Tab-separated table of C-alpha atoms and ligand atoms in Angstrom:
chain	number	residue	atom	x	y	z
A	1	UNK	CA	-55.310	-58.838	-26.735
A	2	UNK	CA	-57.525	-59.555	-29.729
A	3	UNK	CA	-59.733	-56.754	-28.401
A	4	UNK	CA	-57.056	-54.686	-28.152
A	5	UNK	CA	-55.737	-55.085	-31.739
A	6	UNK	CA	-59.516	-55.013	-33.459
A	7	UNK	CA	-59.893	-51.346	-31.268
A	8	UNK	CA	-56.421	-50.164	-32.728
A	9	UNK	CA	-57.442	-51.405	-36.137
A	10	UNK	CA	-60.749	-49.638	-36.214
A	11	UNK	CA	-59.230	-46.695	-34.857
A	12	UNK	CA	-56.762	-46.497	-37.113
A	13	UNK	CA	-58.687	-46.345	-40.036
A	14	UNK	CA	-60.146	-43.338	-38.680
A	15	UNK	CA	-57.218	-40.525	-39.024
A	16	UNK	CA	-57.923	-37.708	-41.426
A	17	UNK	CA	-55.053	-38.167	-43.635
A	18	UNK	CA	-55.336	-34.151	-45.409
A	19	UNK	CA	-55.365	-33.309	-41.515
A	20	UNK	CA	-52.299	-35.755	-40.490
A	21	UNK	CA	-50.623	-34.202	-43.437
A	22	UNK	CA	-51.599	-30.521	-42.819
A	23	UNK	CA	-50.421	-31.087	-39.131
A	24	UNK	CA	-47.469	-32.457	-40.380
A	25	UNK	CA	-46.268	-29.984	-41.692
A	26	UNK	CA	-47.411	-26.856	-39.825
A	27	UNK	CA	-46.034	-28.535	-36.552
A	28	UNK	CA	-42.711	-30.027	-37.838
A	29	UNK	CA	-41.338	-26.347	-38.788
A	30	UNK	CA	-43.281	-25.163	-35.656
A	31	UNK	CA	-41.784	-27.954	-33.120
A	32	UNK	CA	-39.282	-29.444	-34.601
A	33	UNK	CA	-38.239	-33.124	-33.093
A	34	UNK	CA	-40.778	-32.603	-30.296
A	35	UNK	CA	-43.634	-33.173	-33.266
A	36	UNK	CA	-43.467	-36.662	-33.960
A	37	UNK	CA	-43.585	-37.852	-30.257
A	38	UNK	CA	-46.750	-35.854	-29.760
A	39	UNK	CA	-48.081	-37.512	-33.159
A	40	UNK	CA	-47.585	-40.714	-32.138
A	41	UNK	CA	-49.705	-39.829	-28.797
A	42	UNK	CA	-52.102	-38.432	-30.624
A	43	UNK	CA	-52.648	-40.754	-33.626
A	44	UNK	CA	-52.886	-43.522	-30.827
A	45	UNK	CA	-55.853	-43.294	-28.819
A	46	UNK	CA	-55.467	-46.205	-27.381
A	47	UNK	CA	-52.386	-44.386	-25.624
A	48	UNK	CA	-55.155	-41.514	-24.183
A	49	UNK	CA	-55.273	-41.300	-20.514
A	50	UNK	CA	-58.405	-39.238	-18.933
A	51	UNK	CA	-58.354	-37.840	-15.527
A	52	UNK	CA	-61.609	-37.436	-12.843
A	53	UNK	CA	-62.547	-34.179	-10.894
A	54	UNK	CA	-64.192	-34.894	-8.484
A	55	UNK	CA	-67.448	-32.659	-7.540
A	56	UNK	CA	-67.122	-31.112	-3.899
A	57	UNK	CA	-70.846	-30.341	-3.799
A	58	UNK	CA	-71.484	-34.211	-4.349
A	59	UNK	CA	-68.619	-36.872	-2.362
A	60	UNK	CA	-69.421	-40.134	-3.342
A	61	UNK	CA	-68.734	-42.778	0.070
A	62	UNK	CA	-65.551	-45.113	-1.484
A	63	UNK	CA	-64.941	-43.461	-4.953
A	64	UNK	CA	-61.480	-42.552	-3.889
A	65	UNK	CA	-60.329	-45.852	-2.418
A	66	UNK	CA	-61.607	-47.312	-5.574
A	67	UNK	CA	-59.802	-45.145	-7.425
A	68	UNK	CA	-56.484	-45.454	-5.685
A	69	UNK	CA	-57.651	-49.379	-5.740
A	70	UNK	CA	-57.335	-48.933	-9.914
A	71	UNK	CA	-53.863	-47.057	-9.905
A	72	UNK	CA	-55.011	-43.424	-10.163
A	73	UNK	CA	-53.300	-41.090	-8.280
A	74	UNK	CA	-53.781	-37.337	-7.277
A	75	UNK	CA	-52.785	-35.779	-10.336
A	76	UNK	CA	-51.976	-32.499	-8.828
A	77	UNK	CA	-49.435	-31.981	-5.705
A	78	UNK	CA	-51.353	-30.975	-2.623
A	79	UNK	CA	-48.457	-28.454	-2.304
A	80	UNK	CA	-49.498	-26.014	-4.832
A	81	UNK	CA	-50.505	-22.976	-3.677
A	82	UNK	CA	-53.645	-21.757	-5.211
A	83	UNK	CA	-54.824	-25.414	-4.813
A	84	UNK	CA	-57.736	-25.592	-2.322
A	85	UNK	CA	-58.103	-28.940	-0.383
A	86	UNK	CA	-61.338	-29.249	-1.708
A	87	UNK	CA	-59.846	-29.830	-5.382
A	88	UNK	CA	-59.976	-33.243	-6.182
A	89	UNK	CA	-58.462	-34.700	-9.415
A	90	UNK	CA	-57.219	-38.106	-10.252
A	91	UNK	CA	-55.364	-39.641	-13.328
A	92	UNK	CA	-54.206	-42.660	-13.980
A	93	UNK	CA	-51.000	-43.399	-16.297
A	94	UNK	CA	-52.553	-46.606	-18.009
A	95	UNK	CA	-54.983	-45.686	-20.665
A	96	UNK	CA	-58.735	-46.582	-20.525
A	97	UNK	CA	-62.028	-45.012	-19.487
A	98	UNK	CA	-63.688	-45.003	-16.186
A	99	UNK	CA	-67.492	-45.098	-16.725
A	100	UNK	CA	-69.219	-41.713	-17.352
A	101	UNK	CA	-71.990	-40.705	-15.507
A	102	UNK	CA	-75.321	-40.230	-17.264
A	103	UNK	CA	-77.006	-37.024	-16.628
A	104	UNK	CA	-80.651	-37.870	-14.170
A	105	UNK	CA	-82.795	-34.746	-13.331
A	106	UNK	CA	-82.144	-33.433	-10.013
A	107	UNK	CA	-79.463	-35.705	-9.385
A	108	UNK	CA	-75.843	-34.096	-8.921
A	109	UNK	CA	-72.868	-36.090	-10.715
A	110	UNK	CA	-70.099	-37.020	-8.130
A	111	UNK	CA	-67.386	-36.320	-11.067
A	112	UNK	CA	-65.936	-35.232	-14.712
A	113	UNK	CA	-63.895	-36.968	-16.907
A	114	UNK	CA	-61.475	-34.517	-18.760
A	115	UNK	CA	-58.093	-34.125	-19.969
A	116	UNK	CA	-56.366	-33.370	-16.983
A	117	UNK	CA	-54.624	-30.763	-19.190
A	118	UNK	CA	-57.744	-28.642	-19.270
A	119	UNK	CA	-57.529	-27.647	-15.788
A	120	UNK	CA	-54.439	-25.715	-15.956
A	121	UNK	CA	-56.142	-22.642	-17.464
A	122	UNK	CA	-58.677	-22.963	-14.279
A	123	UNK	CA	-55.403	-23.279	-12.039
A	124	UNK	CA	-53.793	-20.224	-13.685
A	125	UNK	CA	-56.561	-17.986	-13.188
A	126	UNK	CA	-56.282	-18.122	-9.693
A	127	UNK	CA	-59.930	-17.450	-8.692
A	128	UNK	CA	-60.543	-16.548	-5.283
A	129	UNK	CA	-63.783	-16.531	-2.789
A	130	UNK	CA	-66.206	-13.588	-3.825
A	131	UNK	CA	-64.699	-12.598	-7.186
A	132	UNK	CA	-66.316	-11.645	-10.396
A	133	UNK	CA	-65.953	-14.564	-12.624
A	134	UNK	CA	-66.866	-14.445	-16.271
A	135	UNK	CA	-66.149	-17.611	-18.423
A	136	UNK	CA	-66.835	-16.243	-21.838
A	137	UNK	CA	-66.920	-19.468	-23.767
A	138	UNK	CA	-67.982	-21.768	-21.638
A	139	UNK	CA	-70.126	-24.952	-23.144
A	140	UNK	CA	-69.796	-27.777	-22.451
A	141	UNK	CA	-68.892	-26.053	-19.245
A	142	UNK	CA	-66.025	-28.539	-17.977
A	143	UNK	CA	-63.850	-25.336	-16.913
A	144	UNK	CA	-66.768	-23.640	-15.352
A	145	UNK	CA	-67.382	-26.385	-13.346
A	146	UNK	CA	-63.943	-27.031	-12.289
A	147	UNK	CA	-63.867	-22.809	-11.584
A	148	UNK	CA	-66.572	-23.595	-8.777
A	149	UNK	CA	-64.319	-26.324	-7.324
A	150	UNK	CA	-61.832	-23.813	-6.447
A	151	UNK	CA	-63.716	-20.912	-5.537
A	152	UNK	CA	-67.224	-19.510	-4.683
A	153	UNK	CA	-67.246	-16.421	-7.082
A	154	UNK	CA	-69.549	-13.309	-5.761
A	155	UNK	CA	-70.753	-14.143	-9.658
A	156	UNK	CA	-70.571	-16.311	-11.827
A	157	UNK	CA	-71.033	-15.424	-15.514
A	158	UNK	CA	-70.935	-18.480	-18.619
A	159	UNK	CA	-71.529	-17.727	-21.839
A	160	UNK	CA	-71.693	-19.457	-24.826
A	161	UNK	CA	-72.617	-18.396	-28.131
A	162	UNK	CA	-74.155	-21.283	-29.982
A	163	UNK	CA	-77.380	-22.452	-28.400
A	164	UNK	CA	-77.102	-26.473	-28.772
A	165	UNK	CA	-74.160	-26.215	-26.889
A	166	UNK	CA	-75.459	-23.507	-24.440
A	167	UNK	CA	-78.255	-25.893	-23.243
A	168	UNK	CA	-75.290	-28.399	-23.102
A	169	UNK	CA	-73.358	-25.764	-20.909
A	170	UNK	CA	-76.897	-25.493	-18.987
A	171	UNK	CA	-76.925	-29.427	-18.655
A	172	UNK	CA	-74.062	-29.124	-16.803
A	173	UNK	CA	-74.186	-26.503	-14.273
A	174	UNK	CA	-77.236	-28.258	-13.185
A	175	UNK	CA	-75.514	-31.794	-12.375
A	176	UNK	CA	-72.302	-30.430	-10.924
A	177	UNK	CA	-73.926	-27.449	-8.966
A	178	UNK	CA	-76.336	-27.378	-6.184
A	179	UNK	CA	-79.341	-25.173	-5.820
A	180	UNK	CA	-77.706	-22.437	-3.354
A	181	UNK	CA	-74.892	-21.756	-5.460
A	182	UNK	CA	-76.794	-21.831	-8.643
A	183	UNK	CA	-78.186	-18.646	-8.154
A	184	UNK	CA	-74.406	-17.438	-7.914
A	185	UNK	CA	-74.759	-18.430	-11.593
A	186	UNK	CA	-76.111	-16.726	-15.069
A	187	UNK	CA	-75.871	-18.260	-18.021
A	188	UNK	CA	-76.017	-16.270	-21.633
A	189	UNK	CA	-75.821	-16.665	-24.965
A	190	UNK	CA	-74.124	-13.849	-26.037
A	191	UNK	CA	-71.462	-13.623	-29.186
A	192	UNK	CA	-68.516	-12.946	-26.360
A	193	UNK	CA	-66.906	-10.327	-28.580
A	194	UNK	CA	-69.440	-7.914	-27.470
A	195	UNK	CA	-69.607	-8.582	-23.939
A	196	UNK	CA	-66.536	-6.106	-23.379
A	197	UNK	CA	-68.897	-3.129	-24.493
A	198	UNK	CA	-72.068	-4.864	-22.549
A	199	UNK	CA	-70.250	-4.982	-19.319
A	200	UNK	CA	-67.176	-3.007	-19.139
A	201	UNK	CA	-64.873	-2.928	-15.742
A	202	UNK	CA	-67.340	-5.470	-14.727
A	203	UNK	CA	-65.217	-8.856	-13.702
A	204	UNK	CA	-61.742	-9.630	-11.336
A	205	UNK	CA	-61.427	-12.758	-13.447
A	206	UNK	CA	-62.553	-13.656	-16.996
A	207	UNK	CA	-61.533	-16.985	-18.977
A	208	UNK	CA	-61.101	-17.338	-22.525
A	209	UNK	CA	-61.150	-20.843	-23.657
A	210	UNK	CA	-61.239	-19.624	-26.917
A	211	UNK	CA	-62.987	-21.778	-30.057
A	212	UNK	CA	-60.198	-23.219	-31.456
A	213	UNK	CA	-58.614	-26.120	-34.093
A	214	UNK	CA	-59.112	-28.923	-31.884
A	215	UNK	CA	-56.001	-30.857	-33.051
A	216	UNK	CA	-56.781	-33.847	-31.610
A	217	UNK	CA	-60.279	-34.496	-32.713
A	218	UNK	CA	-59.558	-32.912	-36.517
A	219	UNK	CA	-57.014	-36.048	-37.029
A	220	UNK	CA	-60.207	-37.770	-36.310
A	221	UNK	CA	-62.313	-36.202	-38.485
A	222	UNK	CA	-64.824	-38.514	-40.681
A	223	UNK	CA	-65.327	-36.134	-43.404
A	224	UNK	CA	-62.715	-35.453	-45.278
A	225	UNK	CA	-64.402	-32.672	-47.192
A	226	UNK	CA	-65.709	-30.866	-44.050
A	227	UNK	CA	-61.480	-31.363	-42.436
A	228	UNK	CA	-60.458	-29.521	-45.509
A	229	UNK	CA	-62.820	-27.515	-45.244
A	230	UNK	CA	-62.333	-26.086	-41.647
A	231	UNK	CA	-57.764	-26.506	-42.851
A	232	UNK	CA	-59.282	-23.451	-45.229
A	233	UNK	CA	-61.060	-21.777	-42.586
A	234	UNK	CA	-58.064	-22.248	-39.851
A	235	UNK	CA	-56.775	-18.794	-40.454
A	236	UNK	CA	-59.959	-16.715	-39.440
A	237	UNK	CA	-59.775	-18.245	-36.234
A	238	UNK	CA	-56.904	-16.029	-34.935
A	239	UNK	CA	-58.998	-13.111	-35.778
A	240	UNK	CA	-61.856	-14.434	-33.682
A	241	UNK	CA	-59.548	-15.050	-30.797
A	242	UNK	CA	-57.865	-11.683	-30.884
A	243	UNK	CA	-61.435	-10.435	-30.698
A	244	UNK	CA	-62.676	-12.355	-28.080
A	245	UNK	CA	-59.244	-11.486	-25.925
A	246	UNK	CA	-60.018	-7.498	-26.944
A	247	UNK	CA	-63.405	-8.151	-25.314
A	248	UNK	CA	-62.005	-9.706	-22.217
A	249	UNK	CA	-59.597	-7.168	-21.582
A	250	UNK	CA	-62.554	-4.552	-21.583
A	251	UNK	CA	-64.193	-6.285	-19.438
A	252	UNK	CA	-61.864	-6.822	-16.755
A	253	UNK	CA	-61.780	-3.888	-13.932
A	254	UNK	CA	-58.282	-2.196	-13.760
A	255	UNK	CA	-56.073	-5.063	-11.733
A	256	UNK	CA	-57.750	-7.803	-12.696
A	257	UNK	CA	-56.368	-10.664	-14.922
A	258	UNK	CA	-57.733	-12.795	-17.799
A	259	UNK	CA	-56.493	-16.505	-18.631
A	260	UNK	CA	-56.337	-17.437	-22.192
A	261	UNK	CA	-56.259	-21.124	-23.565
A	262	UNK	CA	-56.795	-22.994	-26.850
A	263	UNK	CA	-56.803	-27.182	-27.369
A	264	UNK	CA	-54.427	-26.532	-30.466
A	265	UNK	CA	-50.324	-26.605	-31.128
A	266	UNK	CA	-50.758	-23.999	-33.766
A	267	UNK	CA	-48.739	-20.925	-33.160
A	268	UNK	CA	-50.883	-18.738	-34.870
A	269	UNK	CA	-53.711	-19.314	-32.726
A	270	UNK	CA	-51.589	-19.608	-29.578
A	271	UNK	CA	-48.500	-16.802	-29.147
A	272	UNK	CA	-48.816	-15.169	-32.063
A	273	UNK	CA	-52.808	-13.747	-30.389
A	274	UNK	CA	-50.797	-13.171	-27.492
A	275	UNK	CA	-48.241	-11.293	-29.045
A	276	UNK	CA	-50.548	-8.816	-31.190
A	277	UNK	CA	-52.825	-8.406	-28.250
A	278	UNK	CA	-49.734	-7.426	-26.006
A	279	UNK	CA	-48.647	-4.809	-28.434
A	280	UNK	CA	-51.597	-3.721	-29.067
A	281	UNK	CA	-52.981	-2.729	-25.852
A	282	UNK	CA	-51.224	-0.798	-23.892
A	283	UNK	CA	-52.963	-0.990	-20.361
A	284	UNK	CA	-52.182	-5.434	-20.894
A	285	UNK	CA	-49.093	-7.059	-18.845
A	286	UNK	CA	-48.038	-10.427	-19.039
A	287	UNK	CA	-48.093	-12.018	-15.829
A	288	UNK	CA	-45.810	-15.165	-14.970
A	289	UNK	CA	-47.307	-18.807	-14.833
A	290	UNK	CA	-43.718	-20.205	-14.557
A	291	UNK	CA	-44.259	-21.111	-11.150
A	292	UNK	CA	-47.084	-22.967	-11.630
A	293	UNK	CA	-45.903	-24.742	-14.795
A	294	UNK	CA	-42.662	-26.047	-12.565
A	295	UNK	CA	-45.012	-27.593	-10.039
A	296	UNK	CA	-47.239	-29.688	-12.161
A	297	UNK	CA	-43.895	-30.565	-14.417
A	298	UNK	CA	-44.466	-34.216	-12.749
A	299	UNK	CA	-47.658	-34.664	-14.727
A	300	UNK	CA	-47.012	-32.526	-17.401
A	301	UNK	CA	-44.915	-32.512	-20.252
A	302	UNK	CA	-44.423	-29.065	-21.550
A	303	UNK	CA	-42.607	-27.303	-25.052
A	304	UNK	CA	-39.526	-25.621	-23.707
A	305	UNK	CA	-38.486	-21.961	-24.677
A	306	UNK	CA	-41.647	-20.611	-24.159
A	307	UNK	CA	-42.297	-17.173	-22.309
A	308	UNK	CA	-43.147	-16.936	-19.022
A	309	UNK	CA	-46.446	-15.939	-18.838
A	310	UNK	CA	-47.276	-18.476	-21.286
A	311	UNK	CA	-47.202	-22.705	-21.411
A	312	UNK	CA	-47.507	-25.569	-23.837
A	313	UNK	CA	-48.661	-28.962	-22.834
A	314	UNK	CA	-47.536	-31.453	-25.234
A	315	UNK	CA	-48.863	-35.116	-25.097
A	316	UNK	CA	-46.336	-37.911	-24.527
A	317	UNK	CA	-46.616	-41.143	-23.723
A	318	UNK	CA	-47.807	-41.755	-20.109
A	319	UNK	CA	-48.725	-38.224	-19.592
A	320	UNK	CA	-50.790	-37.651	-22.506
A	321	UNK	CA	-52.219	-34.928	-21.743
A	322	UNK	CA	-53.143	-31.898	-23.895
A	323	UNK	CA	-52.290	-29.913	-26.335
A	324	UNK	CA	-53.286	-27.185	-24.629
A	325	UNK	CA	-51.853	-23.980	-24.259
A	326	UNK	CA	-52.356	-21.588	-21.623
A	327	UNK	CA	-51.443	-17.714	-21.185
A	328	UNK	CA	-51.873	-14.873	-18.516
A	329	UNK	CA	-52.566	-11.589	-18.412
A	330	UNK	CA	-53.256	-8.539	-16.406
A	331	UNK	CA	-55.050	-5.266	-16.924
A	332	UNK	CA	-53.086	-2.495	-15.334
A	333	UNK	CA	-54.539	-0.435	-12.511
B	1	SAM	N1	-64.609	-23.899	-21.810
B	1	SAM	C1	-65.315	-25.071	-22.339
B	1	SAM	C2	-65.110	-26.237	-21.393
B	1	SAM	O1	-64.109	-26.273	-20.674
B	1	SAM	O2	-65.967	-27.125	-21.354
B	1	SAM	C3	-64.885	-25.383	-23.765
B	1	SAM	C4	-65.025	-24.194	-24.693
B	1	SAM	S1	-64.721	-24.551	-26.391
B	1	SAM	C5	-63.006	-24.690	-26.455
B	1	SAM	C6	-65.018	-23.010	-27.155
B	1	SAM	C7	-66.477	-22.602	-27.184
B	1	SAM	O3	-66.583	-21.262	-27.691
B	1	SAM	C8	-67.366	-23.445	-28.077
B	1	SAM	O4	-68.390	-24.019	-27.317
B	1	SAM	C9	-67.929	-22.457	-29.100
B	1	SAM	O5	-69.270	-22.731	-29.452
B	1	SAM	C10	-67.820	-21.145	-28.356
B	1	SAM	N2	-67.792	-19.943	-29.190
B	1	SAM	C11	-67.483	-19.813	-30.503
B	1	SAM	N3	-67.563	-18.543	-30.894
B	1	SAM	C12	-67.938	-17.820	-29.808
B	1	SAM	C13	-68.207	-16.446	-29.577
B	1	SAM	N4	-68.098	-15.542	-30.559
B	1	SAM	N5	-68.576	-16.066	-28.341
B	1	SAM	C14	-68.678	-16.968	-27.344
B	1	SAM	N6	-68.448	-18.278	-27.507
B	1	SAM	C15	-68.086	-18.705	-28.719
């Protein structure tokens, strides 16, 4: 449609070229063929799909009918085994938005719009009723809310560092969760590589979501001197990571397991962490997330040859979901 093609154009003009380029290639010698499907996905964005999870604390009467009535579908299979019955999430293969909900004081939103890709690191970590939870970079808080879909945690701990994005974080908690459970809840603003000394042995559970190149918004960036910029800066992210996974591993009490994930394809920022953090720690075990990846292969496309206790999601057309790239580990007893 003429719509269509004046949204395309307009979009179009909008990729970063020195990213495109950059990404280019970083991600051919990292991919290989699999890179230029996933940059046609994601230098398309007319191609992006978004998914709905919907909030168990606030049904809406008819949402799902309409939903099924608009060809979205249950994006996870009820089969999976960590999957309460109370997780609802819905995608839809045909691109295009369903309306977001505006934020009204005391009001609780009936659901999220995300990248269905997103919740695989809240799948992985397996959170059951009365754990410890810490989420240790949480804003704008779409995993922490999609944590209290699956789970009531004995408590709840999100931080986030920067403080426009912490009241963001805030925001959020307060239209997705209601009163009771709030107090379940604190929020800080700590840096999260000290929160391993703070509270050590403290959590079952801790997330790291970890700041990150966000691939697919960089292609998108509108100033070219700030996208070569942050290219320059890409490298010190690892080092951030690896100290923010340090952190979260002395945090965690003896048993209990940590879920790392990053919105990038870079391999520096994804295995490679992994990789030093594993050899250099040596109460750390990888734990398997094959499983898991095998059930949601229906919705998901994923890099092969990875490890086991690691996945890839790599967008494709129809199931464009990610990047994202999830890992799992355990501190040993
Ligand atoms: N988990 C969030 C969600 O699902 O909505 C997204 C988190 S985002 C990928 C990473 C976040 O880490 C950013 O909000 C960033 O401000 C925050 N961050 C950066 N450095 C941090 C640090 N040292 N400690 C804690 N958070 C940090």
């Amino acid at each position: 449609s003429r719509l269509e093609k004046k949204t395309k154009g307009k979009l179009q003009k909008q990729i970063c070229q020195v990213v495109l380029d950059h990404f280019e290639k970083q991600y051919t010698a990292e991919l290989g063929d699999a890179w230029s499907s996933v940059r046609d996905v994601l230098t398309s964005p007319w191609c992006w799909q978004h998914a709905l999870l919907l909030n168990r604390f606030s049904p809406s009467p008819g949402l799902e009918s309409s939903l099924a009535e608009q060809g979205y579908h249950p994006a996870f299979p009820a089969a999976l085994p960590y999957l309460p019955a109370a997780f609802r999430c819905y995608s839809r293969t045909a691109p295009g938005r369903f309306p977001a909900q505006k934020h009204q004081p005391g009001r609780l939103k009936g659901y999220y719009l995300l990248n269905a890709a997103s919740l695989l690191p809240v799948l992985a970590l397996e959170v059951r009723d009365g754990e410890d939870v810490l989420d240790l970079c949480a804003a704008p808080g779409g995993k922490s809310v999609a944590i209290l879909q699956c789970a009531c945690p004995g408590h709840f701990h999100c931080n986030e560092y920067d403080d426009m994005r912490s009241r963001w974080l805030e925001q959020t908690i307060e239209s997705f969760i209601p009163d009771p459970l709030v107090n379940l809840i604190t929020v800080s603003k700590l840096d999260g590589r000290q929160i391993g000394d703070l509270q050590p042995e403290f959590y079952d559970k801790v997330l790291v979501d970890a700041p990150c190149s966000n691939d697919r918004s960089w292609l998108f960036s509108a100033d070219p001197q700030q996208a070569v910029l942050r290219l320059m800066q890409r490298k010190e992210l690892s080092s951030l990571q690896f100290q923010l996974l340090r952190s979260a591993v002395k945090a965690l009490r003896p048993g209990g397991s940590l879920v790392y994930s990053t919105c990038t394809l870079s391999r520096a920022e994804n295995s490679d962490v992994i990789k030093l953090l594993l050899s250099s720690c040596s109460n750390v075990m990888p734990v398997d997330i094959s499983g898991m990846a095998r059930a949601v292969s229906q919705e998901f496309a994923f890099l092969s040859g990875t490890q086991q206790h690691e996945l890839l999601v790599l967008p494709e057309k129809g199931r464009a979901w990610g990047p994202m790239y999830v890992a799992k580990l355990k501190k040993v007893q």
